[in-house]
Amino acid sequence: MQPFGTLPPTMLQTSDLNRELMAWVEETSELTKPDIIHWCTGSEAESERLNDLLTKDGTFIPLDPIRHPNSFYARSDVNDVARVEGRTFICSATEQDAGPSNNWMDPIQMREFMNGLFDGCMTGRVMYVIPYLMGPPGSSMAQVGVVITDSAYVVANMRIMTRIGSVALEEFPHKASFVKGMHSTGVLDPEQRYICHFPELGLIMSFSSNYGGNALLGKKCHALRLASAQARQEGWMAEHMLILGITSPDGVKTYVAGAFPSACGKTNLAMIVPPDVDQAKGWKVECIGDDIAWLSFGEDGRLWAINPEAGFFGVAPGTSMTTNPNAMLSCRANTIFTNVALRDDRTIWWEGMDGPPPESCTDWTGQPWTPGCGRPAAHPNSRFTAPARQCPAISPEWQNPEGVPISAIIFGGRRSTTVPLVSESLSWQHGTYVGATLTSENTAAAAGTVGQLRYDPMAMLPFCGYHMADYWQHWLNMGKHGGDQMPTIYHVNWFRKDEAGKLIWPGYRQNMRVLKWIVDRVRQRGDAVASPIGMLPTPQALEISGTDWPQETVKELLAVDREEWYKEVDRREEFFANFATNLPPELLRENEALRKRLQDEQLRF
Ligand code: OXD
Ligand code: MN
């Protein structure tokens, strides 16, 4: 099939922003020298043509039309399976602006270098121009962007993850600027792989990777790295957070946002199915987003959040009808599966899926696979790209242009010791400190480093587009602005282990106990006791009494071991020293206040 081209929509000539877009597309095509330019409309017909094209060139294998209607299987290059933090750059005006946790390159030099890579890179290819919208149509919080790419696979994924084409162009007249994204597959050489952000220019340049986080530029690059820097200037927040709506039995809805580093169960929590007993009592949980939240003050002085995305880019392995039925149902149709295993009947499989493994299948590298062969069938970071609207638990509010008012923010990491199941911060400032010191342990997958702690402040370490300490200052400033209308901040840990190394907390649906306590607390009715690290639930408040879990287990889950916490405080002091030049003094004061509270004999429980 011949690749196809379309002209830009005529509406484009009508405003300064549109003229800027036309000029930039022309400039980029002069640099990249494509054979054909295609303006994406986002229509069904266009999607069908693209899927046909991708099927004919071997990128897509159509899946069984009954089991997975309009869904496709894709394999990436074996060297292109994840985000590449080492090759991701924040090219802010000065190195100081990027801060110690980001790679920095001089913006003028880096742009020149990237222009060199892009020079002629689309010769013989189609240049797709994808206008996209991050956020619900009509929302003042939503933003527009345009990605120029030579990858039809990127177009197909962006079409699910964002709102592309006409719906985005219709928003242009209401916006002051748009983010410019340039992407090329190049030849997928890892040595030529660069993911560069120019916050002052609102520009992203990504070369030589087609992996989601590197190539779907609306997601991590725009909605987190560029947006976080912009949000600081403009007084709002771009966060690596899920958004949940929880309905209590009396019908009141409470909205909660949550930040979790990878492999800590964020997508599972975003789509949690409450236990049957809670559902019978009238508890209900709905999903607004699973990865990114943009939060800004509403007219009522509260923080309101939108999900800028339109799809889920979920990790496949471990997802099943037991662990996350809503994710399984979300990706039944209209989904792209990348790097999972392919069964002979054109259905898909991954480790941890329901039922026994197939007797044989084709693995993510295209090799024959059998259960005993010693290799995983699906890549551990294999993904499904699925429309959010297909999630059975999607909230009716998920496309509300106003967003939803957030009452609580949850931080969670993977910690086998020290951190109790849940604690409530004493103030916004204390909660900011809790988020800034968020840590997670490397999992068994990283041999030799099991249990090693990685600080991942607010789960934003790889995504904060400017100096991390300035980001903490921004959090504190937001708190000063919002005063007592700010959400209450919680810290959760589903991963505490007993002395035998066994996880104490069952997790998954049982996490609802913690969510219910959080909702009750923000509604001023859940019981709590004071501890040095914040307020803890009483066992009754977690409704543990109705279970057969021994009292000892509950004690272990909620224990605050002073010796462990003294060590934690020392480690945090060392961690903060990395950001000494810009560190808000409030955070050091919070660390010292914690040390003092640990010495307070009154706080025994
Ligand atoms: C991530 C993701 O890497 O959401 O955090 O894909
Ligand atoms: Mn994420």
Coordinates of C-alpha atoms and ligand atoms in Angstrom, one line a residue:
M1 CA 0.0 0.0 0.0
Q2 CA 1.2 3.5 -0.8
P3 CA 1.7 5.8 2.1
F4 CA -0.7 8.6 2.1
G5 CA -0.6 12.3 2.5
T6 CA -3.1 15.0 3.5
L7 CA -3.1 18.8 3.4
P8 CA -3.3 20.8 6.6
P9 CA -6.9 21.7 7.5
T10 CA -7.9 25.1 6.1
M11 CA -8.8 26.4 9.6
L12 CA -5.1 26.6 10.3
Q13 CA -4.5 30.0 8.7
T14 CA -6.8 31.8 11.1
S15 CA -4.7 32.7 14.1
D16 CA -1.1 33.6 15.1
L17 CA -0.8 30.2 16.9
N18 CA -1.9 28.4 13.7
R19 CA 0.5 30.4 11.6
E20 CA 3.3 29.5 14.0
L21 CA 2.3 25.9 13.6
M22 CA 2.4 26.0 9.8
A23 CA 5.8 27.7 9.9
W24 CA 7.2 25.2 12.3
V25 CA 5.9 22.2 10.3
E26 CA 7.4 23.7 7.1
E27 CA 10.7 24.3 8.8
T28 CA 10.8 20.8 10.2
S29 CA 10.0 19.2 6.9
E30 CA 12.8 21.2 5.3
L31 CA 15.1 19.7 7.9
T32 CA 13.9 16.1 7.9
K33 CA 13.1 15.9 4.2
P34 CA 10.2 13.5 4.2
D35 CA 8.7 12.1 0.9
I36 CA 5.1 12.8 2.1
I37 CA 3.5 14.9 4.8
H38 CA 0.4 13.5 6.5
W39 CA -1.7 15.7 8.8
C40 CA -3.5 13.3 11.3
T41 CA -7.2 13.9 11.6
G42 CA -7.8 11.2 14.3
S43 CA -10.7 9.7 12.3
E44 CA -11.7 6.1 12.3
A45 CA -10.9 5.8 8.5
E46 CA -7.4 7.2 9.1
S47 CA -6.9 4.7 11.9
E48 CA -8.0 1.8 9.7
R49 CA -5.6 2.9 7.0
L50 CA -2.7 3.2 9.4
N51 CA -3.4 -0.2 11.0
D52 CA -3.4 -1.7 7.5
L53 CA -0.2 0.0 6.7
L54 CA 1.4 -1.2 9.9
T55 CA 0.1 -4.7 9.3
K56 CA 1.4 -4.8 5.7
D57 CA 4.9 -3.7 6.8
G58 CA 5.0 -6.3 9.5
T59 CA 4.9 -3.9 12.5
F60 CA 1.4 -5.1 13.6
I61 CA 0.0 -8.6 13.7
P62 CA -3.8 -8.3 13.9
L63 CA -5.2 -10.3 16.9
D64 CA -8.2 -12.7 16.9
P65 CA -11.1 -10.4 16.0
I66 CA -13.5 -12.1 18.4
R67 CA -11.3 -12.3 21.5
H68 CA -9.5 -9.0 20.8
P69 CA -11.5 -6.9 18.3
N70 CA -9.5 -4.2 16.5
S71 CA -6.3 -5.0 18.5
F72 CA -2.8 -5.5 17.4
Y73 CA 0.4 -7.2 18.5
A74 CA 3.7 -5.5 18.1
R75 CA 7.3 -6.3 18.9
S76 CA 9.9 -3.6 19.5
D77 CA 13.6 -3.7 18.7
V78 CA 15.2 -5.8 21.4
N79 CA 17.3 -2.8 22.4
D80 CA 14.3 -0.5 22.7
V81 CA 12.2 -1.7 25.6
A82 CA 12.2 1.0 28.3
R83 CA 12.8 4.6 29.2
V84 CA 16.4 5.6 29.0
E85 CA 17.1 7.9 31.9
G86 CA 20.8 8.1 31.1
R87 CA 20.0 9.5 27.6
T88 CA 17.2 11.9 28.8
F89 CA 18.2 15.5 29.0
I90 CA 16.7 18.7 30.4
C91 CA 18.3 21.4 28.2
S92 CA 17.3 24.4 30.4
A93 CA 19.1 27.7 30.0
T94 CA 21.5 26.9 32.8
E95 CA 22.7 23.6 34.4
Q96 CA 21.6 25.0 37.8
D97 CA 18.0 25.1 36.5
A98 CA 18.0 21.4 35.7
G99 CA 19.5 20.5 39.1
P100 CA 21.6 17.6 40.3
S101 CA 19.0 14.8 39.5
N102 CA 18.7 15.6 35.8
N103 CA 21.2 15.2 32.9
W104 CA 21.8 18.7 31.4
M105 CA 23.1 19.8 28.1
D106 CA 23.5 23.4 26.8
P107 CA 20.3 24.1 24.8
I108 CA 22.0 25.8 21.9
Q109 CA 24.6 23.0 21.5
M110 CA 22.1 20.2 22.0
R111 CA 19.6 21.7 19.5
E112 CA 22.4 21.9 16.9
F113 CA 23.4 18.4 17.6
M114 CA 19.8 17.1 17.4
N115 CA 19.2 19.0 14.2
G116 CA 22.2 17.1 12.8
L117 CA 20.5 13.8 13.7
F118 CA 17.1 15.0 12.3
D119 CA 18.7 16.3 9.1
G120 CA 17.3 14.2 6.2
C121 CA 16.1 11.5 8.7
M122 CA 12.7 11.2 7.1
T123 CA 13.8 10.8 3.5
G124 CA 11.8 8.0 2.0
R125 CA 9.4 8.1 4.9
V126 CA 6.1 9.8 5.7
M127 CA 6.1 12.7 8.1
Y128 CA 3.1 12.5 10.3
V129 CA 1.9 15.7 11.9
I130 CA -0.2 14.9 15.0
P131 CA -2.0 17.7 16.7
Y132 CA -2.9 16.4 20.2
L133 CA -4.8 17.6 23.2
M134 CA -3.8 16.8 26.8
G135 CA -6.9 17.0 29.0
P136 CA -10.6 17.1 28.5
P137 CA -11.9 19.2 25.5
G138 CA -13.0 22.6 26.8
S139 CA -10.9 22.5 29.9
S140 CA -8.9 25.6 30.8
M141 CA -6.3 23.2 32.3
A142 CA -5.9 21.2 29.1
Q143 CA -3.0 21.9 26.7
V144 CA -2.3 21.4 23.1
G145 CA 0.8 20.1 21.4
V146 CA 1.9 18.9 18.0
V147 CA 4.2 15.9 17.5
I148 CA 6.0 15.4 14.2
T149 CA 7.0 11.8 13.8
D150 CA 8.0 9.3 11.1
S151 CA 6.6 6.4 13.0
A152 CA 3.1 5.2 12.2
Y153 CA 3.4 3.0 15.3
V154 CA 3.7 6.2 17.4
V155 CA 0.7 7.7 15.7
A156 CA -1.4 4.6 16.5
N157 CA -0.3 4.7 20.1
M158 CA -0.7 8.5 20.5
R159 CA -4.3 8.1 19.1
I160 CA -5.1 6.0 22.1
M161 CA -3.1 7.8 24.8
T162 CA -4.2 11.4 23.8
R163 CA -6.9 13.1 21.9
I164 CA -5.5 13.6 18.4
G165 CA -6.5 15.4 15.2
S166 CA -9.5 17.6 14.8
V167 CA -10.5 17.6 18.5
A168 CA -7.1 19.0 19.3
L169 CA -7.1 21.6 16.4
E170 CA -10.4 22.9 17.6
E171 CA -8.8 23.8 20.9
F172 CA -6.0 25.8 19.3
P173 CA -8.0 29.1 19.1
H174 CA -8.5 28.9 22.9
K175 CA -4.8 28.4 23.8
A176 CA -1.8 30.8 24.0
S177 CA 0.9 28.3 23.0
F178 CA 1.5 24.7 21.9
V179 CA 4.2 22.2 22.7
K180 CA 6.4 21.2 19.8
G181 CA 7.5 17.6 19.7
M182 CA 9.9 16.1 17.1
H183 CA 10.3 12.4 17.0
S184 CA 12.2 10.1 14.6
T185 CA 12.7 6.3 14.8
G186 CA 16.1 6.9 13.2
V187 CA 17.7 3.5 12.8
L188 CA 17.0 2.6 16.5
D189 CA 20.7 2.7 17.3
P190 CA 20.9 3.0 21.2
E191 CA 24.0 5.1 20.8
Q192 CA 22.0 7.7 18.8
R193 CA 19.2 7.7 21.3
Y194 CA 18.4 11.1 22.9
I195 CA 15.3 12.3 24.6
C196 CA 15.8 16.1 24.9
H197 CA 13.6 18.7 26.6
F198 CA 13.9 22.4 26.1
P199 CA 11.6 23.9 28.8
E200 CA 12.2 27.5 27.7
L201 CA 11.2 26.7 24.1
G202 CA 8.3 24.3 24.8
L203 CA 10.2 21.8 22.6
I204 CA 10.9 18.1 22.8
M205 CA 13.3 16.3 20.4
S206 CA 13.4 12.5 20.6
F207 CA 15.5 10.4 18.4
S208 CA 16.1 6.6 17.8
S209 CA 13.5 5.1 20.2
N210 CA 9.9 4.1 19.6
Y211 CA 9.3 3.0 23.3
G212 CA 6.3 4.7 24.9
G213 CA 8.0 6.8 27.5
N214 CA 10.6 8.0 25.0
A215 CA 8.4 8.4 21.9
L216 CA 4.8 9.1 22.9
L217 CA 5.8 12.7 23.6
G218 CA 2.5 13.8 25.1
K219 CA 3.1 11.5 28.1
K220 CA 6.3 11.8 30.2
C221 CA 8.0 14.5 28.1
H222 CA 5.1 17.0 27.8
A223 CA 2.7 16.1 30.6
L224 CA 5.4 15.7 33.2
R225 CA 8.8 17.2 32.3
L226 CA 7.8 20.3 30.4
A227 CA 4.5 20.7 32.3
S228 CA 6.2 20.5 35.7
A229 CA 8.5 23.4 34.8
Q230 CA 5.6 25.4 33.3
A231 CA 3.4 24.7 36.4
R232 CA 6.0 26.1 38.7
Q233 CA 6.0 29.4 36.7
E234 CA 2.2 29.5 36.6
G235 CA 1.3 28.2 40.1
W236 CA -0.1 24.8 39.4
M237 CA 1.3 21.2 39.6
A238 CA 2.0 18.5 37.1
E239 CA 2.4 15.2 39.0
H240 CA 3.1 11.5 38.4
M241 CA -0.2 10.6 40.1
L242 CA -3.3 8.4 39.7
I243 CA -6.7 9.9 40.4
L244 CA -9.5 8.0 42.1
G245 CA -13.0 8.9 43.0
I246 CA -14.3 7.0 46.1
T247 CA -18.0 7.0 47.0
S248 CA -18.9 6.4 50.6
P249 CA -22.1 4.5 51.6
D250 CA -23.8 7.9 52.2
G251 CA -23.2 8.8 48.6
V252 CA -20.5 11.4 49.2
K253 CA -17.6 11.3 46.7
T254 CA -14.0 11.9 47.8
Y255 CA -11.3 12.3 45.2
V256 CA -7.8 11.1 46.0
A257 CA -4.5 11.4 44.0
G258 CA -1.6 9.1 44.5
A259 CA 2.1 9.0 43.5
F260 CA 3.9 5.7 43.4
P261 CA 7.3 4.8 41.9
S262 CA 7.2 2.1 39.3
A263 CA 6.5 -1.5 40.4
C264 CA 4.5 -0.3 43.5
G265 CA 1.0 -1.2 42.3
K266 CA -0.1 2.2 41.0
T267 CA -2.2 1.0 38.1
N268 CA -3.8 -1.7 40.3
L269 CA -4.7 0.9 42.9
A270 CA -6.1 3.2 40.1
M271 CA -8.5 0.5 39.1
I272 CA -9.1 -1.2 42.5
V273 CA -12.3 -3.3 42.9
P274 CA -13.5 -2.9 46.5
P275 CA -14.2 -6.2 48.4
D276 CA -17.7 -7.5 48.0
V277 CA -18.6 -6.6 51.6
D278 CA -17.7 -3.0 51.0
Q279 CA -19.6 -2.9 47.7
A280 CA -22.6 -4.3 49.5
K281 CA -22.4 -1.5 52.0
G282 CA -22.3 1.1 49.2
W283 CA -18.6 1.8 48.8
K284 CA -17.6 2.4 45.2
V285 CA -14.3 3.3 43.5
E286 CA -13.9 4.9 40.1
C287 CA -10.8 5.7 38.1
I288 CA -10.1 9.1 36.7
G289 CA -6.5 8.5 35.7
D290 CA -3.7 5.9 36.3
D291 CA -0.5 7.9 35.7
I292 CA -0.5 11.7 35.5
A293 CA -2.5 14.4 37.2
W294 CA -2.5 18.2 36.6
L295 CA -3.7 20.0 39.6
S296 CA -4.6 23.7 40.0
F297 CA -6.6 25.9 42.3
G298 CA -10.3 26.2 41.6
E299 CA -12.4 29.3 42.3
D300 CA -13.3 27.7 45.6
G301 CA -9.6 27.7 46.7
R302 CA -9.3 23.9 46.5
L303 CA -7.0 21.9 44.3
W304 CA -8.7 20.4 41.3
A305 CA -7.2 17.7 39.1
I306 CA -7.6 16.5 35.5
N307 CA -6.1 13.5 33.9
P308 CA -4.3 14.9 30.8
E309 CA -4.3 11.5 29.1
A310 CA -6.9 9.5 27.3
G311 CA -5.4 6.0 27.6
F312 CA -3.5 3.6 29.7
F313 CA 0.0 2.5 28.9
G314 CA 0.1 -0.4 31.4
V315 CA 2.7 -3.0 32.3
A316 CA 1.3 -6.3 31.2
P317 CA 3.1 -9.0 33.2
G318 CA 1.4 -9.6 36.6
T319 CA -1.9 -8.2 35.3
S320 CA -4.8 -10.7 35.6
M321 CA -8.5 -11.0 36.4
T322 CA -7.4 -11.6 40.0
T323 CA -4.9 -8.7 40.4
N324 CA -6.6 -6.1 38.1
P325 CA -9.8 -7.2 36.4
N326 CA -10.5 -3.6 35.3
A327 CA -7.2 -3.4 33.4
M328 CA -7.9 -6.8 31.7
L329 CA -11.3 -5.6 30.6
S330 CA -9.9 -2.2 29.5
C331 CA -7.5 -3.9 27.1
R332 CA -9.9 -6.4 25.6
A333 CA -10.5 -4.4 22.4
N334 CA -9.0 -1.5 20.4
T335 CA -5.6 -2.1 22.1
I336 CA -2.0 -2.4 21.0
F337 CA 0.1 -5.0 22.9
T338 CA 3.8 -4.5 22.7
N339 CA 6.4 -7.1 23.6
V340 CA 4.0 -9.6 25.2
A341 CA 3.9 -13.2 24.0
L342 CA 1.8 -14.3 21.0
R343 CA -0.2 -17.6 21.1
D344 CA -0.7 -19.6 17.9
D345 CA -4.4 -18.7 18.0
R346 CA -3.5 -14.9 17.8
T347 CA -4.3 -14.2 21.4
I348 CA -1.8 -12.9 23.8
W349 CA -0.1 -14.1 27.0
W350 CA 2.2 -12.8 29.6
E351 CA 3.6 -14.1 32.9
G352 CA 1.0 -13.8 35.7
M353 CA -2.0 -13.9 33.4
D354 CA -4.9 -16.1 34.5
G355 CA -4.8 -19.8 33.8
P356 CA -1.9 -22.1 32.9
P357 CA 0.9 -20.9 30.5
P358 CA 0.4 -22.0 26.9
E359 CA 2.1 -25.2 26.0
S360 CA 4.0 -23.2 23.4
C361 CA 3.9 -19.7 22.0
T362 CA 6.1 -17.1 20.4
D363 CA 8.0 -14.9 22.8
W364 CA 8.5 -11.1 22.7
T365 CA 11.6 -11.6 20.5
G366 CA 9.8 -13.7 18.0
Q367 CA 11.4 -17.0 19.2
P368 CA 9.5 -20.2 19.9
W369 CA 8.8 -20.4 23.7
T370 CA 7.8 -23.3 26.0
P371 CA 7.2 -23.1 29.8
G372 CA 10.4 -24.8 30.7
C373 CA 12.7 -22.9 28.4
G374 CA 14.2 -20.6 31.1
R375 CA 13.3 -17.3 29.4
P376 CA 10.2 -15.1 30.1
A377 CA 7.7 -15.2 27.2
A378 CA 6.8 -11.5 27.7
H379 CA 9.3 -8.8 28.3
P380 CA 9.0 -7.7 32.0
N381 CA 8.2 -4.2 30.7
S382 CA 5.8 -5.3 28.0
R383 CA 2.8 -3.0 27.7
F384 CA -0.8 -2.6 26.6
T385 CA -2.0 0.7 25.2
A386 CA -5.7 0.8 25.8
P387 CA -8.4 3.6 25.7
A388 CA -9.3 4.8 29.2
R389 CA -13.0 5.0 28.2
Q390 CA -13.0 1.2 28.1
C391 CA -12.2 0.8 31.8
P392 CA -15.3 -0.6 33.5
A393 CA -14.4 1.6 36.5
I394 CA -13.9 4.8 34.6
S395 CA -15.5 7.7 36.4
P396 CA -18.2 9.7 34.8
E397 CA -16.1 12.7 35.8
W398 CA -13.0 11.7 33.9
Q399 CA -13.6 14.1 31.1
N400 CA -15.1 16.9 33.2
P401 CA -13.3 20.1 32.0
E402 CA -13.3 21.4 35.6
G403 CA -11.5 18.3 36.9
V404 CA -12.3 16.8 40.3
P405 CA -11.5 18.4 43.8
I406 CA -8.7 16.5 45.5
S407 CA -9.1 15.8 49.3
A408 CA -6.1 13.6 49.8
I409 CA -2.7 12.8 48.3
I410 CA -1.1 9.4 48.8
F411 CA 2.6 8.7 48.5
G412 CA 3.6 5.0 48.4
G413 CA 6.8 3.1 48.0
R414 CA 8.0 -0.5 48.3
R415 CA 9.6 -0.9 51.8
S416 CA 10.0 -4.3 53.5
T417 CA 10.7 -2.7 56.9
T418 CA 10.3 0.6 58.7
V419 CA 7.4 2.3 56.9
P420 CA 3.9 1.3 58.3
L421 CA 0.9 0.4 56.3
V422 CA -0.4 4.0 56.4
S423 CA 0.2 7.2 58.2
E424 CA -1.2 10.7 57.9
S425 CA 0.9 13.8 57.7
L426 CA 0.7 16.5 60.3
S427 CA 0.5 19.4 57.8
W428 CA 1.1 20.2 54.2
Q429 CA 4.7 21.0 55.0
H430 CA 5.2 17.7 56.8
G431 CA 3.5 15.9 53.8
T432 CA 5.8 17.7 51.4
Y433 CA 8.7 16.4 53.5
V434 CA 7.2 12.9 53.4
G435 CA 6.9 13.1 49.6
A436 CA 10.4 14.5 49.2
T437 CA 11.9 11.6 51.1
L438 CA 9.8 8.9 49.3
T439 CA 11.9 5.7 48.9
S440 CA 11.4 2.4 47.3
E441 CA 13.4 -0.8 47.3
N442 CA 14.7 -2.3 44.1
T443 CA 12.9 -5.6 43.5
A444 CA 14.4 -9.1 43.0
A445 CA 14.6 -8.4 39.3
A446 CA 17.7 -6.2 39.9
A447 CA 20.1 -9.0 41.0
G448 CA 22.6 -8.0 43.7
T449 CA 20.7 -4.9 44.7
V450 CA 17.7 -6.4 46.4
G451 CA 16.5 -4.2 49.2
Q452 CA 18.6 -1.3 48.1
L453 CA 16.8 1.9 48.6
R454 CA 16.3 4.5 45.9
Y455 CA 15.0 7.9 46.8
D456 CA 12.2 8.9 44.3
P457 CA 10.8 12.2 45.6
M458 CA 7.1 12.4 44.9
A459 CA 7.8 9.5 42.3
M460 CA 9.1 12.3 40.1
L461 CA 12.8 11.6 40.1
P462 CA 12.8 10.7 36.3
F463 CA 10.1 13.2 35.4
C464 CA 10.8 16.6 37.2
G465 CA 11.8 19.0 34.4
Y466 CA 13.8 21.3 36.7
H467 CA 15.8 21.5 39.9
M468 CA 14.3 19.0 42.4
A469 CA 14.8 21.3 45.4
D470 CA 13.0 24.1 43.5
Y471 CA 10.2 21.6 42.9
W472 CA 10.0 21.0 46.7
Q473 CA 9.9 24.8 47.2
H474 CA 7.0 24.9 44.7
W475 CA 5.1 22.3 46.7
L476 CA 5.6 24.4 49.9
N477 CA 4.5 27.6 48.0
M478 CA 1.4 25.8 46.8
G479 CA 0.6 24.9 50.4
K480 CA 1.0 28.5 51.6
H481 CA -1.4 29.6 48.9
G482 CA -4.0 26.9 49.5
G483 CA -3.8 27.0 53.4
D484 CA -6.1 24.7 55.1
Q485 CA -7.9 23.9 51.9
M486 CA -4.9 21.8 50.7
P487 CA -5.4 18.0 50.5
T488 CA -4.2 15.9 53.5
I489 CA -1.1 13.9 52.6
Y490 CA -0.8 10.2 53.4
H491 CA 2.1 7.7 53.2
V492 CA 1.3 4.1 52.4
N493 CA 3.4 0.9 52.2
W494 CA 1.8 -2.3 51.0
F495 CA 5.1 -4.2 51.1
R496 CA 6.1 -4.6 54.7
K497 CA 7.5 -8.1 55.4
D498 CA 7.6 -10.3 58.5
E499 CA 10.8 -11.8 59.9
A500 CA 10.4 -14.8 57.6
G501 CA 10.5 -12.4 54.6
K502 CA 6.8 -12.9 53.9
L503 CA 4.6 -9.9 52.9
I504 CA 2.3 -9.1 55.8
W505 CA -0.4 -7.2 54.0
P506 CA -2.5 -9.0 51.4
G507 CA -2.7 -5.9 49.2
Y508 CA -4.9 -5.6 46.1
R509 CA -8.6 -5.4 47.0
Q510 CA -7.7 -5.2 50.8
N511 CA -6.1 -1.8 50.1
M512 CA -9.6 -0.6 50.2
R513 CA -9.4 -0.7 54.0
V514 CA -6.7 1.9 53.8
L515 CA -8.6 4.0 51.3
K516 CA -11.7 3.9 53.5
W517 CA -9.7 5.1 56.5
I518 CA -8.3 7.9 54.4
V519 CA -11.8 8.9 53.2
D520 CA -13.1 8.8 56.8
R521 CA -10.2 10.9 58.0
V522 CA -10.6 13.6 55.4
R523 CA -14.3 13.6 56.3
Q524 CA -13.3 14.0 60.0
R525 CA -14.5 10.7 61.2
G526 CA -11.8 8.1 61.2
D527 CA -10.0 7.2 64.4
A528 CA -6.3 7.8 64.7
V529 CA -3.5 7.8 67.2
A530 CA -0.4 10.1 67.3
S531 CA 3.0 8.6 66.5
P532 CA 6.4 10.3 65.8
I533 CA 5.9 9.9 62.0
G534 CA 2.3 11.1 61.9
M535 CA -1.2 9.9 62.7
L536 CA -1.8 6.1 62.5
P537 CA -5.1 4.3 62.2
T538 CA -6.3 2.3 65.2
P539 CA -6.8 -1.4 64.3
Q540 CA -10.6 -0.8 64.7
A541 CA -10.4 2.0 62.2
L542 CA -9.0 -0.4 59.7
E543 CA -11.8 -2.8 60.5
I544 CA -9.3 -5.5 61.2
S545 CA -11.4 -6.9 64.1
G546 CA -13.7 -8.6 61.7
T547 CA -10.9 -10.6 60.2
D548 CA -8.9 -13.6 61.5
W549 CA -5.7 -11.7 61.2
P550 CA -3.9 -12.0 64.6
Q551 CA -3.4 -8.9 66.7
E552 CA 0.4 -9.4 66.3
T553 CA 0.1 -9.0 62.6
V554 CA -1.7 -5.8 62.9
K555 CA 0.9 -4.5 65.3
E556 CA 3.7 -5.4 62.9
L557 CA 1.9 -3.6 60.1
L558 CA 1.5 -0.4 62.0
A559 CA 4.7 -0.5 64.1
V560 CA 7.1 2.5 64.2
D561 CA 10.5 1.2 65.3
R562 CA 12.4 4.1 66.7
E563 CA 15.9 2.6 66.0
E564 CA 14.9 2.1 62.3
W565 CA 13.5 5.6 62.1
Y566 CA 16.6 7.2 63.7
K567 CA 18.6 5.6 60.8
E568 CA 16.0 6.8 58.3
V569 CA 16.4 10.4 59.6
D570 CA 20.2 10.2 59.2
R571 CA 19.8 8.8 55.7
R572 CA 17.4 11.6 54.8
E573 CA 19.8 14.2 56.0
E574 CA 22.5 12.8 53.7
F575 CA 20.0 12.7 50.8
F576 CA 19.0 16.4 51.3
A577 CA 22.7 17.3 51.3
N578 CA 22.7 16.5 47.5
F579 CA 20.4 19.4 47.0
A580 CA 22.0 21.8 49.5
T581 CA 22.2 24.9 47.3
N582 CA 18.5 25.2 46.8
L583 CA 17.1 23.1 49.6
P584 CA 14.1 24.7 51.3
P585 CA 15.1 25.0 55.0
E586 CA 11.6 23.8 56.0
L587 CA 12.5 20.3 54.9
L588 CA 15.6 20.1 57.1
R589 CA 13.5 21.5 59.9
E590 CA 10.9 18.7 59.3
N591 CA 13.7 16.1 59.5
E592 CA 14.9 17.6 62.8
A593 CA 11.3 17.8 64.1
L594 CA 10.9 14.1 63.3
R595 CA 14.1 13.3 65.2
K596 CA 12.7 15.2 68.2
R597 CA 9.4 13.4 68.1
L598 CA 11.2 10.1 68.0
Q599 CA 12.7 11.1 71.4
D600 CA 9.3 12.0 72.8
E601 CA 8.3 9.2 75.3
Q602 CA 4.7 10.4 75.2
L603 CA 4.4 9.2 71.6
R604 CA 4.5 5.5 72.6
F605 CA 1.7 3.4 71.4
Ligands
OXD1 C1 6.5 4.9 33.9 C2 5.3 4.7 33.0 O1 7.6 4.5 33.4 O2 4.2 5.1 33.5 O3 6.3 5.5 35.0 O4 5.4 4.0 32.0
MN2 MN 4.3 6.4 35.1

